[in-house]
Coordinates of C-alpha atoms in Angstrom, one line a residue:
Chain A
X1 CA -0.1 0.2 0.1
X2 CA 1.8 3.3 -1.2
X3 CA 2.3 6.1 1.7
X4 CA -0.6 8.7 1.8
X5 CA 2.3 11.1 1.0
X6 CA 3.9 9.7 -1.9
X7 CA 1.4 11.2 -4.7
X8 CA 2.1 14.3 -3.4
X9 CA 5.5 14.1 -3.0
X10 CA 5.9 12.9 -6.5
X11 CA 3.8 16.3 -7.2
X12 CA 5.8 18.3 -5.4
X13 CA 9.0 16.9 -6.8
X14 CA 7.3 18.5 -10.4
X15 CA 7.2 21.7 -8.8
X16 CA 3.4 21.8 -8.4
X17 CA 2.6 24.9 -5.7
X18 CA -0.9 22.9 -5.2
X19 CA 1.1 19.8 -3.7
X20 CA 3.3 22.0 -1.6
X21 CA 0.1 23.9 -0.3
X22 CA -1.4 20.5 0.6
X23 CA 1.5 19.3 2.2
X24 CA 1.6 22.5 4.5
X25 CA -1.5 22.2 5.7
X26 CA -1.8 18.7 6.4
X27 CA 1.5 19.1 8.6
X28 CA 1.9 22.7 9.5
X29 CA 0.0 22.4 12.8
X30 CA 2.0 19.6 14.0
X31 CA 5.1 21.0 13.2
X32 CA 4.1 24.3 15.0
X33 CA 3.0 22.3 18.0
X34 CA 6.2 20.1 18.2
X35 CA 8.3 23.5 18.1
X36 CA 6.3 25.5 20.5
X37 CA 6.2 22.5 23.3
X38 CA 10.0 22.5 23.1
X39 CA 10.7 26.6 23.0
X40 CA 7.6 27.8 24.8
X41 CA 7.8 30.9 22.0
X42 CA 5.1 31.2 19.8
X43 CA 7.0 33.7 17.6
X44 CA 9.8 31.6 17.3
X45 CA 7.7 28.7 16.6
X46 CA 5.7 30.4 13.9
X47 CA 9.1 31.7 12.4
X48 CA 10.7 28.2 12.8
X49 CA 7.5 26.5 11.3
X50 CA 7.7 28.6 8.1
X51 CA 11.3 28.0 7.7
X52 CA 11.0 24.2 7.9
X53 CA 8.5 24.2 5.2
X54 CA 11.2 26.4 3.1
X55 CA 13.7 23.9 3.6
X56 CA 10.9 21.2 2.3
X57 CA 11.2 23.0 -0.8
X58 CA 14.5 23.1 -1.2
X59 CA 15.2 19.6 -0.1
X60 CA 12.0 18.0 -1.9
X61 CA 14.1 16.2 -4.8
X62 CA 16.1 14.1 -2.1
X63 CA 12.9 12.9 0.0
X64 CA 11.6 9.7 -0.3
X65 CA 8.7 8.4 1.8
X66 CA 9.9 4.8 1.6
X67 CA 12.8 5.8 3.7
X68 CA 11.2 8.1 6.2
X69 CA 7.7 9.2 6.9
X70 CA 7.8 13.0 5.6
X71 CA 6.5 14.0 9.4
X72 CA 9.5 12.7 10.8
X73 CA 11.8 14.5 8.5
X74 CA 9.8 17.5 9.1
X75 CA 10.6 17.2 12.9
X76 CA 14.1 16.4 12.4
X77 CA 14.3 19.8 10.2
X78 CA 12.3 21.2 13.3
X79 CA 14.9 19.8 15.9
X80 CA 17.8 20.9 14.1
X81 CA 16.4 24.6 13.8
X82 CA 15.4 24.7 17.2
X83 CA 19.3 23.7 18.1
X84 CA 20.7 26.3 15.7
X85 CA 18.4 29.0 17.3
X86 CA 19.5 28.7 20.6
X87 CA 23.0 28.2 19.7
X88 CA 22.6 31.4 17.8
X89 CA 20.8 33.4 20.8
X90 CA 23.3 32.0 23.3
X91 CA 20.7 31.9 25.6
X92 CA 19.1 29.3 27.8
X93 CA 15.4 28.4 27.1
X94 CA 13.6 31.5 27.5
X95 CA 10.1 31.2 28.7
X96 CA 7.8 34.2 28.2
X97 CA 4.3 34.6 29.2
X98 CA 1.7 33.4 27.1
X99 CA 0.7 36.2 24.6
X100 CA -2.6 34.9 24.2
X101 CA -3.6 35.4 28.0
X102 CA -4.4 38.8 28.6
X103 CA -4.1 40.0 32.4
X104 CA -8.2 40.6 32.3
X105 CA -8.5 37.1 31.8
X106 CA -7.0 35.7 35.0
X107 CA -9.7 35.1 37.6
X108 CA -6.9 34.3 40.2
X109 CA -3.6 35.4 39.8
X110 CA -2.0 33.0 41.9
X111 CA -3.0 30.0 40.3
X112 CA -2.4 31.3 36.8
X113 CA 1.2 31.9 37.7
X114 CA 1.3 28.6 39.0
X115 CA -0.4 27.1 36.1
X116 CA 1.9 28.9 33.8
X117 CA 5.1 27.8 35.9
X118 CA 3.9 23.9 35.6
X119 CA 3.5 24.4 31.9
X120 CA 7.1 25.6 31.7
X121 CA 8.3 22.9 33.9
X122 CA 6.6 20.5 31.4
X123 CA 8.3 22.1 28.4
X124 CA 11.5 22.1 30.0
X125 CA 11.0 18.5 30.8
X126 CA 10.0 17.5 27.2
X127 CA 13.7 18.8 26.3
X128 CA 15.1 15.9 28.4
X129 CA 13.6 13.5 26.4
X130 CA 15.1 11.6 23.4
X131 CA 13.8 12.7 20.0
X132 CA 11.9 9.7 19.6
X133 CA 10.4 10.1 22.9
X134 CA 9.5 13.7 22.4
X135 CA 7.8 13.0 19.1
X136 CA 5.3 10.5 20.6
X137 CA 4.4 12.2 23.8
X138 CA 3.7 15.6 21.3
X139 CA 1.5 13.7 19.1
X140 CA 0.1 11.4 21.9
X141 CA -0.9 13.7 24.3
X142 CA -0.7 17.4 22.6
X143 CA -2.1 16.5 19.2
X144 CA -4.5 13.7 20.5
X145 CA -3.6 11.3 18.1
X146 CA -3.8 7.3 18.3
X147 CA -1.0 4.6 18.6
X148 CA -1.9 3.6 14.9
X149 CA -1.5 7.3 13.5
X150 CA 1.6 8.1 15.4
X151 CA 2.9 4.8 14.0
X152 CA 2.3 5.7 10.5
X153 CA 3.5 9.5 10.9
X154 CA 6.9 8.4 12.2
X155 CA 7.1 5.1 10.6
X156 CA 6.9 2.9 13.8
X157 CA 4.7 -0.1 14.9
X158 CA 2.4 0.3 17.6
X159 CA 4.4 -1.7 19.9
X160 CA 7.1 0.9 19.1
X161 CA 4.7 3.8 20.0
X162 CA 3.7 1.8 23.6
X163 CA 7.5 1.4 24.5
X164 CA 8.2 4.9 23.6
X165 CA 5.3 6.5 25.1
X166 CA 5.9 4.6 28.5
X167 CA 9.6 5.3 28.7
X168 CA 8.7 8.9 27.6
X169 CA 6.3 9.2 30.1
X170 CA 8.7 8.0 32.8
X171 CA 11.4 10.2 31.8
X172 CA 9.2 12.9 31.9
X173 CA 8.5 12.1 35.5
X174 CA 11.7 11.8 36.5
X175 CA 12.7 15.0 35.3
X176 CA 10.3 17.2 36.6
X177 CA 11.3 15.2 40.1
X178 CA 14.5 17.0 39.6
X179 CA 16.3 13.9 38.1
X180 CA 18.0 13.9 34.8
X181 CA 17.4 11.1 32.1
X182 CA 17.7 11.3 28.6
X183 CA 17.4 7.8 27.6
Chain B
X1 CA -0.3 -10.2 33.2
X2 CA 0.0 -7.4 31.0
X3 CA 3.2 -5.5 30.4
X4 CA 3.6 -2.2 31.7
X5 CA 3.7 -0.4 28.3
X6 CA 0.3 -2.2 27.7
X7 CA -1.2 -1.9 31.0
X8 CA -0.2 1.9 30.7
X9 CA -2.0 2.4 27.1
X10 CA -4.7 0.7 27.8
X11 CA -5.3 2.7 31.1
X12 CA -4.4 5.9 28.9
X13 CA -6.9 5.0 26.4
X14 CA -9.9 4.7 29.3
X15 CA -8.6 8.2 30.9
X16 CA -9.2 9.5 27.3
X17 CA -12.6 8.1 27.3
X18 CA -13.6 9.7 30.6
X19 CA -13.1 6.5 32.7
X20 CA -12.4 6.8 36.3
X21 CA -8.6 6.6 37.0
X22 CA -9.2 4.7 40.2
X23 CA -10.9 2.0 38.2
X24 CA -8.2 1.3 35.9
X25 CA -5.9 1.1 38.6
X26 CA -7.8 -1.7 40.2
X27 CA -7.4 -3.8 37.0
X28 CA -3.4 -3.6 37.5
X29 CA -2.6 -3.4 41.3
X30 CA 0.7 -4.5 41.1
X31 CA 1.4 -1.9 38.7
X32 CA -1.1 0.8 40.4
X33 CA 1.8 3.1 41.7
X34 CA 3.6 3.5 38.8
X35 CA 0.8 3.9 36.8
X36 CA -0.7 6.2 38.9
X37 CA 2.2 8.8 38.5
X38 CA 2.5 8.1 34.3
X39 CA -1.5 8.8 34.3
X40 CA -1.1 11.9 36.3
X41 CA 1.6 13.4 34.2
X42 CA -0.4 12.3 31.2
X43 CA -3.5 14.5 32.0
X44 CA -1.3 17.3 32.7
X45 CA 0.0 17.0 29.2
X46 CA -3.4 17.0 27.8
X47 CA -4.7 19.9 30.2
X48 CA -1.8 22.0 28.2
X49 CA -3.8 24.4 26.0
X50 CA -3.5 23.9 22.4
X51 CA -1.3 26.3 20.4
X52 CA -2.3 27.3 17.0
X53 CA -0.4 29.4 15.3
X54 CA -1.8 33.2 14.1
X55 CA -3.8 33.2 11.0
X56 CA -1.1 36.0 9.6
X57 CA 1.8 33.6 10.5
X58 CA -0.3 30.9 8.8
X59 CA -0.4 33.1 5.7
X60 CA 3.2 34.3 5.9
X61 CA 4.8 30.9 6.3
X62 CA 2.8 29.9 3.0
X63 CA 4.1 33.0 1.1
X64 CA 7.5 32.1 2.2
X65 CA 6.9 28.7 1.0
X66 CA 5.6 29.7 -2.6
X67 CA 8.4 32.1 -3.0
X68 CA 10.6 29.5 -2.3
X69 CA 9.4 27.3 -5.0
X70 CA 9.3 29.8 -7.5
X71 CA 13.4 30.1 -6.6
X72 CA 13.9 26.5 -7.3
X73 CA 14.4 24.9 -10.7
X74 CA 11.9 21.8 -10.9
X75 CA 12.4 19.5 -13.8
X76 CA 9.3 19.9 -15.9
X77 CA 8.8 16.3 -16.9
X78 CA 11.0 13.7 -15.6
X79 CA 11.5 11.8 -18.6
X80 CA 13.9 8.7 -19.0
X81 CA 16.5 9.0 -21.7
X82 CA 16.1 6.3 -24.4
X83 CA 19.0 4.3 -23.2
X84 CA 17.2 4.1 -20.0
X85 CA 13.8 3.2 -21.7
X86 CA 15.7 0.5 -23.8
X87 CA 16.8 -1.3 -20.9
X88 CA 13.3 -1.1 -19.2
X89 CA 12.2 -2.3 -22.2
X90 CA 14.5 -5.3 -22.4
X91 CA 14.4 -5.9 -18.7
X92 CA 10.4 -6.2 -19.3
X93 CA 11.2 -8.3 -22.2
X94 CA 13.7 -10.5 -20.4
X95 CA 11.9 -10.5 -16.9
X96 CA 12.4 -13.6 -15.1
X97 CA 10.3 -15.3 -12.7
X98 CA 11.1 -14.2 -9.1
X99 CA 13.0 -17.7 -8.3
X100 CA 15.4 -17.4 -11.3
X101 CA 15.7 -13.6 -11.6
X102 CA 17.5 -13.4 -8.5
X103 CA 20.5 -15.8 -10.1
X104 CA 23.2 -13.5 -10.6
X105 CA 24.9 -15.8 -13.0
X106 CA 21.6 -16.3 -15.4
X107 CA 21.1 -12.3 -15.3
X108 CA 24.9 -12.1 -16.2
X109 CA 24.3 -14.5 -19.2
X110 CA 21.7 -12.5 -20.5
X111 CA 23.6 -9.4 -19.9
X112 CA 26.0 -10.9 -22.2
X113 CA 23.7 -12.3 -24.8
X114 CA 21.9 -8.3 -25.0
X115 CA 25.5 -7.1 -25.2
X116 CA 26.5 -9.3 -28.0
X117 CA 23.4 -8.8 -29.9
X118 CA 24.0 -5.0 -29.5
X119 CA 27.6 -5.0 -30.5
X120 CA 26.7 -7.2 -33.5
X121 CA 24.5 -4.6 -34.7
X122 CA 26.8 -1.9 -34.1
X123 CA 29.5 -3.7 -36.1
X124 CA 27.1 -4.1 -39.1
X125 CA 25.9 -0.7 -39.2
X126 CA 29.7 0.1 -38.8
X127 CA 30.5 -2.2 -41.8
X128 CA 27.8 -0.7 -44.3
X129 CA 30.6 1.3 -45.9
X130 CA 33.8 -0.6 -45.6
X131 CA 35.8 -2.2 -48.4
X132 CA 37.8 -5.0 -49.4
X133 CA 40.4 -5.2 -46.7
X134 CA 38.8 -3.4 -44.2
X135 CA 38.7 -4.7 -40.8
X136 CA 34.7 -5.0 -41.2
X137 CA 34.7 -6.1 -44.5
X138 CA 34.1 -9.7 -43.4
X139 CA 31.1 -8.4 -40.9
X140 CA 29.2 -6.6 -44.2
X141 CA 29.9 -9.8 -46.0
X142 CA 28.5 -12.3 -43.3
X143 CA 25.9 -10.0 -42.9
X144 CA 25.1 -10.2 -46.5
X145 CA 24.9 -13.6 -46.3
X146 CA 22.9 -13.9 -43.6
X147 CA 20.4 -12.0 -45.6
X148 CA 20.5 -14.0 -48.5
X149 CA 20.3 -17.3 -46.5
X150 CA 17.3 -16.0 -44.5
X151 CA 15.6 -14.5 -48.0
X152 CA 13.4 -17.4 -48.8
X153 CA 11.2 -15.6 -51.7
X154 CA 12.7 -16.4 -55.0
X155 CA 11.8 -13.0 -56.2
X156 CA 13.3 -11.1 -53.3
X157 CA 16.2 -13.3 -53.1
X158 CA 17.2 -12.6 -56.7
X159 CA 16.7 -9.0 -56.1
X160 CA 18.8 -8.6 -53.0
X161 CA 21.4 -11.1 -55.0
X162 CA 21.4 -8.3 -57.9
X163 CA 21.8 -5.9 -55.1
X164 CA 24.6 -7.5 -53.4
X165 CA 26.6 -7.8 -57.0
X166 CA 26.0 -4.1 -57.7
X167 CA 27.6 -3.5 -54.2
X168 CA 30.7 -5.6 -55.3
X169 CA 31.0 -3.6 -58.3
X170 CA 31.1 -0.2 -56.2
X171 CA 33.6 -1.6 -54.2
X172 CA 36.0 -2.2 -56.8
X173 CA 35.1 1.2 -58.3
X174 CA 36.0 2.9 -55.0
X175 CA 39.1 0.6 -54.5
X176 CA 40.3 1.7 -58.0
X177 CA 39.7 5.5 -57.5
X178 CA 41.3 5.0 -54.2
X179 CA 44.2 3.1 -55.4
X180 CA 44.1 0.4 -52.7
X181 CA 45.3 -2.9 -53.3
X182 CA 42.7 -5.4 -51.9
X183 CA 41.1 -8.8 -53.3
X184 CA 37.6 -9.4 -53.6
X185 CA 35.4 -11.5 -55.8
X186 CA 32.7 -10.5 -58.3
X187 CA 30.8 -12.1 -60.5
X188 CA 29.3 -10.7 -64.1
X189 CA 29.6 -11.8 -67.8
X190 CA 32.8 -12.2 -69.2
X191 CA 33.5 -10.4 -72.5
X192 CA 36.7 -10.8 -74.4
X193 CA 37.1 -8.4 -77.4
X194 CA 40.3 -8.2 -79.1
X195 CA 42.2 -10.2 -76.4
X196 CA 41.0 -7.6 -73.7
X197 CA 38.7 -9.5 -70.8
X198 CA 35.8 -7.4 -69.0
X199 CA 33.6 -8.9 -66.7
X200 CA 30.5 -6.3 -66.8
X201 CA 32.7 -3.6 -67.9
X202 CA 35.4 -3.9 -65.7
X203 CA 38.6 -4.8 -67.3
X204 CA 40.6 -7.4 -65.6
X205 CA 44.0 -8.4 -66.5
X206 CA 44.8 -12.2 -66.5
X207 CA 48.1 -13.2 -65.2
X208 CA 50.4 -16.3 -65.8
X209 CA 49.4 -17.3 -62.4
X210 CA 45.9 -16.8 -63.2
X211 CA 43.6 -19.9 -62.7
X212 CA 41.0 -20.5 -64.7
X213 CA 39.1 -23.5 -63.9
X214 CA 36.7 -24.7 -66.5
X215 CA 35.9 -23.5 -69.9
X216 CA 35.2 -20.1 -70.2
X217 CA 32.9 -18.8 -73.1
X218 CA 32.5 -15.2 -73.9
X219 CA 29.3 -13.7 -72.9
X220 CA 28.7 -15.9 -70.2
X221 CA 28.7 -15.5 -66.5
X222 CA 31.8 -15.6 -64.7
X223 CA 32.7 -15.7 -61.1
X224 CA 36.3 -13.9 -60.6
X225 CA 38.4 -13.1 -58.0
X226 CA 40.5 -9.9 -58.4
X227 CA 43.0 -8.3 -57.1
X228 CA 43.3 -4.4 -57.6
X229 CA 46.3 -2.7 -57.6
X230 CA 47.4 0.7 -56.8
X231 CA 48.0 1.9 -60.3
X232 CA 44.3 1.2 -60.7
X233 CA 44.7 -2.3 -62.8
X234 CA 42.7 -5.2 -61.8
X235 CA 44.1 -8.8 -62.2
X236 CA 42.6 -12.1 -61.7
X237 CA 43.8 -14.6 -59.7
X238 CA 41.3 -17.0 -60.6
X239 CA 38.0 -17.2 -63.0
X240 CA 35.7 -19.9 -63.4
X241 CA 32.3 -20.1 -65.2
X242 CA 29.4 -19.9 -62.9
X243 CA 27.5 -23.1 -62.1
X244 CA 25.2 -23.0 -65.0
X245 CA 26.7 -26.2 -66.4
X246 CA 26.9 -24.9 -69.8
X247 CA 30.0 -23.6 -69.8
X248 CA 32.2 -26.3 -68.0
X249 CA 33.4 -29.0 -70.2
X250 CA 31.4 -27.5 -73.1
X251 CA 31.9 -27.0 -76.4
X252 CA 33.4 -23.4 -77.2
X253 CA 31.6 -21.8 -80.1
X254 CA 32.9 -22.1 -83.5
X255 CA 33.5 -18.7 -83.7
X256 CA 37.1 -18.2 -82.4
X257 CA 36.5 -14.8 -81.9
X258 CA 33.5 -15.1 -79.7
X259 CA 34.4 -18.3 -77.4
X260 CA 37.8 -19.2 -76.2
X261 CA 39.1 -22.2 -74.7
X262 CA 41.6 -21.4 -72.0
X263 CA 42.0 -24.6 -70.2
X264 CA 40.8 -28.2 -70.2
X265 CA 39.2 -28.9 -66.9
X266 CA 41.7 -31.9 -66.3
X267 CA 44.5 -29.5 -66.5
X268 CA 43.1 -27.3 -63.9
X269 CA 41.9 -30.1 -61.5
X270 CA 43.5 -33.2 -62.5
X271 CA 42.7 -34.6 -59.4
X272 CA 39.2 -34.1 -59.7
X273 CA 38.3 -34.5 -63.2
X274 CA 40.8 -36.7 -65.1
X275 CA 38.5 -39.0 -66.5
X276 CA 36.8 -35.9 -67.7
X277 CA 40.3 -34.9 -69.2
X278 CA 40.7 -37.7 -71.1
X279 CA 37.2 -38.4 -72.5
X280 CA 37.3 -34.7 -73.9
X281 CA 40.7 -35.1 -75.6
X282 CA 39.9 -32.8 -78.7
X283 CA 39.7 -29.5 -78.6
X284 CA 37.4 -27.6 -80.8
X285 CA 39.2 -27.0 -84.0
X286 CA 37.8 -23.3 -84.1
X287 CA 38.6 -22.7 -80.6
X288 CA 41.3 -19.9 -80.2
X289 CA 44.1 -21.9 -79.1
X290 CA 46.1 -19.7 -76.9
X291 CA 49.6 -20.7 -78.0
X292 CA 52.4 -18.7 -76.7
X293 CA 49.9 -16.5 -74.9
X294 CA 50.5 -17.2 -71.5
X295 CA 48.1 -15.1 -69.9
X296 CA 45.5 -16.8 -71.2
X297 CA 46.5 -20.4 -70.7
X298 CA 44.6 -22.5 -68.2
X299 CA 47.0 -23.5 -65.0
X300 CA 47.1 -26.5 -62.7
X301 CA 49.2 -25.5 -60.2
X302 CA 51.0 -28.3 -58.4
X303 CA 51.1 -27.2 -55.0
X304 CA 54.4 -28.2 -53.0
X305 CA 56.4 -30.1 -55.1
X306 CA 54.2 -31.4 -57.3
X307 CA 55.1 -33.0 -60.3
X308 CA 54.5 -31.8 -63.7
X309 CA 54.9 -33.7 -66.7
X310 CA 56.9 -32.3 -69.6
X311 CA 55.5 -29.5 -71.3
X312 CA 57.6 -29.8 -73.8
X313 CA 56.7 -29.1 -77.4
X314 CA 56.6 -32.4 -78.6
X315 CA 54.2 -31.6 -81.5
X316 CA 51.6 -34.1 -80.9
X317 CA 54.2 -36.7 -81.7
X318 CA 52.6 -40.1 -80.3
X319 CA 55.7 -42.1 -80.5
X320 CA 57.3 -43.6 -77.8
X321 CA 58.3 -40.5 -75.8
X322 CA 61.3 -39.5 -78.6
X323 CA 60.6 -36.0 -77.9
X324 CA 62.9 -34.1 -79.7
X325 CA 62.4 -30.6 -78.3
X326 CA 62.5 -30.3 -74.6
X327 CA 60.5 -27.4 -73.1
X328 CA 62.2 -26.0 -70.3
X329 CA 61.1 -23.2 -69.5
X330 CA 61.9 -21.3 -66.4
X331 CA 59.3 -19.3 -64.7
X332 CA 59.0 -16.0 -64.4
X333 CA 61.0 -14.9 -61.4
X334 CA 59.0 -12.3 -60.4
X335 CA 55.7 -14.3 -60.4
X336 CA 57.0 -17.9 -59.5
X337 CA 55.2 -18.9 -61.8
X338 CA 55.3 -22.6 -62.5
X339 CA 56.1 -24.8 -65.6
X340 CA 53.9 -23.4 -68.6
X341 CA 54.2 -25.4 -71.7
X342 CA 52.2 -24.4 -74.6
X343 CA 51.5 -25.2 -78.3
X344 CA 51.1 -29.2 -77.8
X345 CA 48.9 -29.7 -80.6
X346 CA 49.0 -33.6 -79.6
X347 CA 46.4 -35.0 -77.4
X348 CA 46.6 -33.6 -74.2
X349 CA 46.3 -36.2 -71.8
X350 CA 47.2 -35.4 -68.0
X351 CA 46.8 -38.3 -65.6
X352 CA 47.8 -37.0 -62.1
X353 CA 49.4 -39.1 -59.8
X354 CA 49.5 -36.9 -57.1
X355 CA 46.3 -35.5 -56.5
X356 CA 47.4 -34.1 -53.4
X357 CA 49.7 -31.8 -54.7
X358 CA 48.2 -31.2 -57.8
X359 CA 45.0 -29.7 -56.6
X360 CA 45.0 -26.2 -57.7
X361 CA 45.2 -24.0 -54.6
X362 CA 46.1 -20.4 -55.2
X363 CA 45.7 -18.3 -52.6
X364 CA 42.7 -17.1 -51.4
X365 CA 41.2 -19.3 -54.0
X366 CA 38.2 -22.0 -52.5
X367 CA 38.8 -25.3 -53.1
X368 CA 34.9 -25.7 -53.7
X369 CA 33.7 -23.2 -55.9
X370 CA 30.4 -24.0 -54.7
X371 CA 31.0 -23.3 -51.1
X372 CA 30.1 -19.5 -50.6
X373 CA 30.5 -19.8 -46.9
X374 CA 34.5 -20.8 -47.6
X375 CA 35.0 -17.6 -48.9
X376 CA 33.5 -15.9 -45.5
X377 CA 35.6 -18.3 -43.9
X378 CA 39.1 -17.3 -45.5
X379 CA 37.7 -13.6 -44.9
X380 CA 37.7 -14.0 -41.4
X381 CA 40.4 -16.0 -41.1
X382 CA 42.0 -13.3 -42.8
X383 CA 40.7 -10.5 -40.9
X384 CA 42.1 -12.7 -37.7
X385 CA 45.1 -13.3 -39.4
X386 CA 45.8 -9.4 -39.6
X387 CA 44.6 -8.6 -36.0
X388 CA 48.0 -7.8 -35.1
X389 CA 48.8 -5.7 -37.9
X390 CA 45.2 -3.7 -37.1
X391 CA 46.6 -3.4 -33.7
X392 CA 49.6 -2.1 -34.2
X393 CA 51.5 -5.2 -32.8
X394 CA 52.7 -6.8 -35.8
X395 CA 54.4 -5.0 -39.2
X396 CA 51.8 -4.5 -41.7
X397 CA 51.7 -7.3 -44.4
X398 CA 50.7 -6.4 -47.7
X399 CA 47.4 -8.0 -48.9
X400 CA 48.4 -8.4 -52.3
X401 CA 47.9 -11.7 -53.8
X402 CA 50.5 -13.9 -52.0
X403 CA 50.8 -15.9 -55.3
X404 CA 52.7 -13.0 -56.7
X405 CA 55.0 -12.5 -53.2
X406 CA 55.2 -15.9 -51.7
X407 CA 55.3 -18.1 -55.2
X408 CA 58.5 -19.6 -54.7
X409 CA 61.1 -20.2 -57.8
X410 CA 60.0 -23.1 -59.3
X411 CA 62.8 -24.4 -61.3
X412 CA 61.5 -27.3 -64.0
X413 CA 64.3 -28.9 -65.9
X414 CA 64.0 -30.7 -68.8
X415 CA 66.3 -33.3 -69.0
X416 CA 67.5 -32.7 -72.3
X417 CA 66.9 -35.0 -75.0
X418 CA 66.1 -37.6 -72.8
X419 CA 64.7 -40.1 -75.3
X420 CA 60.9 -39.8 -74.6
X421 CA 61.5 -39.6 -70.8
X422 CA 61.8 -35.9 -70.4
X423 CA 62.2 -35.4 -66.5
X424 CA 60.8 -32.4 -65.2
X425 CA 62.2 -31.7 -61.6
X426 CA 60.3 -29.0 -59.8
X427 CA 62.1 -27.8 -57.0
X428 CA 60.9 -25.6 -54.0
X429 CA 57.7 -25.4 -53.0
X430 CA 55.9 -23.3 -55.4
X431 CA 53.2 -23.7 -57.7
X432 CA 54.0 -25.6 -61.2
X433 CA 51.1 -24.9 -63.7
X434 CA 51.0 -27.7 -66.2
X435 CA 49.5 -26.2 -69.5
X436 CA 46.2 -27.5 -69.6
X437 CA 45.9 -26.8 -73.2
X438 CA 49.0 -29.0 -74.0
X439 CA 48.4 -31.0 -76.5
X440 CA 50.4 -33.8 -76.0
X441 CA 50.5 -36.6 -73.9
X442 CA 51.8 -35.6 -70.7
X443 CA 51.9 -37.8 -67.1
X444 CA 52.7 -36.4 -64.0
X445 CA 53.6 -38.6 -61.6
X446 CA 55.9 -37.0 -59.2
X447 CA 54.1 -38.7 -56.2
X448 CA 54.9 -42.1 -57.5
X449 CA 58.6 -41.7 -56.9
X450 CA 57.7 -40.7 -53.5
X451 CA 58.9 -37.4 -53.6
X452 CA 55.7 -35.7 -53.7
X453 CA 57.4 -32.9 -51.6
X454 CA 60.8 -31.5 -51.0
X455 CA 62.2 -31.2 -54.4
X456 CA 61.0 -34.6 -55.8
X457 CA 61.8 -35.5 -59.1
X458 CA 59.4 -36.9 -62.0
X459 CA 60.1 -38.4 -65.1
X460 CA 57.9 -37.3 -67.9
X461 CA 57.3 -40.6 -69.5
X462 CA 57.6 -39.8 -73.1
X463 CA 55.4 -42.7 -74.0
X464 CA 52.5 -40.1 -73.7
X465 CA 50.0 -41.6 -75.6

C-alpha cells in the first residue's frame, strides 16, 4: 500500500505549488506544536515552522517516503532549527508569558502563575527526552493522535509507540522530579 | 499479566474516554503505583492549552514557501533517456520469474547475450561502407550472406543478390578510385574483345598465375577473384564459369572470336576430373588456341613440389616419347609461376598421380567453388590473421595476392634429350602450372616416386599416348 504522502511528494517534486500547499496544510500544525512545546515561544515557533517548509521546498528532490515518513523528516528539520536557534541566541530556554492570555482573563493571578510555571516545567522537561520519545509524547498528548496514527506518521509499529510512550512519560516524570535522564 | 507498556496504554485509552482513574488502577494492582504517576502526568500534558499559530503567521509561512518554490528549478517532466527506456524494455522482455531472476549468473548470461546482440548490430552498421581489406568487411559480407540465407522468396532473393552484385562493383570502383590494393570476388558476364577481358564492363587482366577453372565462354557469366592494384589495374587471381553447367566442359562456340578455350578441366583440376580430361581430348578446331599466350593459359598448379609432366613442344608426337624438343622453361622469377607449356598440338592427356599435390590451390581461392561460406571463412581467417597488424603489434603485411609474393621460384628442368623420358624436376615449394592446353601426352607422376614434396623429381614419360 503506497504511503499517503507518496503521490503528493511526486507532484511536489515536479514543482506543483498545489502539492506543496497541501503538504503545508497537512503538517503545519504538527510542526508548530512540536516546536512550540520545545521552545515555549509562539513567535519563534511560527518563524521556525515557516523555515521548516521552506527547507522542504529546497530538499524535496531528495525525499522518499519509503525511507522515512515526511513528518519524521519535518520533525528532524525542526529539531535542527531549534538547536541552531538556541546556539545563535546564546541563551537558555526563554520562557515568555503566554501572549494569548490577557491580564484581564486571569481569575486568580496566583493560580494562573502556578499554571504557567508548571507548563514551563513540562516544556523544559520535554527537552530532556529523546527525540523519538518527544515526538510520541507531543503527538499523543498534545495532538491527541492514536497509536496507529503515530506509528504511520513516524514510521513505527504500535508496539514501539507504546514502548516510547511509557519510557517518555517515565523520563518526563523523573525530569520533573529533578532527575535527569535522557535515555 | 500485561506488560507495563500495555497496561499504561489501556489506562490512557480509558482515561481519554473519561473513565475513572481509580477504576483503571484496580485492574492492575501490582502496577498501580507506577501507573498512577504516569497517568497523572499524562493528564497534565493533555491539559496543556492547544497552541495554534496565528492566521497571519500561517499566511506568511505559506507565502514564504511559495516564494521558495518559484526560486527553485524543478524538472519539467522527468522523462527517462532512451537508453534507460531501452534497458527497461529489455528488462521487461527478459523479466524472469522471481526465483530465477535472483540468480546472478543467469542475469549475467542474459546481459552478455544482450551485449553481443547490440555489438553485432553496431558492427553491422559500421561495416556498411567498408571495402575489401577493411577490418569490418567480413562483417559486411557475413551480414549479406545471412540476409540471403534467410530470404526465402525467390524474387526477393534474386533482387537481393543483384543488389549485392552491384555493391561488389561499387566496391571495386571505390578501390580503384582510392588506389588501394585489395582482393575481392565479383560475378558478371565475361566479355573478350580483341584479347581484352572484361567482366560486366570491368577490365581485368589475367596473369600467368591466373587460375582458370573450366571452360570460359565469352558472353557467359563467370565468378572471378580479382586483385586491385595501386595503379588502378585489376588482375584476376582465378576465374571460373558460373555454375550453370553449360560452360564447364562444353564446347566453345565455333567462332573463335566469340568464344575461347583456355584450359581443359583436367589440366586445372587433374585430381578431380582426370577422366573428364581424358574423355574430352580433342579441343574444338575452331577454338582459339592460346599458344604462346601465357596469360590465357589454363594453369594446373601443383602445390608444393608437384610433379608436372613435360610440357615441351612435343608437337603431338605419339611415338614412344622420343621428344626431340624439350620444353625447359623457367617460370617468371617475379611471379614464381610454374611451368607453362604451350603449343602442344597432340592429344592432351594429363594423368595426375599425385592428386594431393596437383590440386589448384592458389591463395585465396576456395577449393570448392560451390562453397560460399568457405569464402567468408577465408575472409574471417584473413581478418584474424591481420589482427596483430591492425592492433599495431605486428608489421603491416601486404594483402596483395600471396601468389605474387610468396610463390617460390620453381625450377623446371627438362632433362635435355631424354629420349622420350623428359623429366621435369620441380624444386622448391611453389606452384608449377601444367598447361592444360597442351596437346601432347604428359604424365605427371611425381608422387609415384615418393617425392611429392621436397623437390621431388619426376620423369615425364615420353610414352604419352
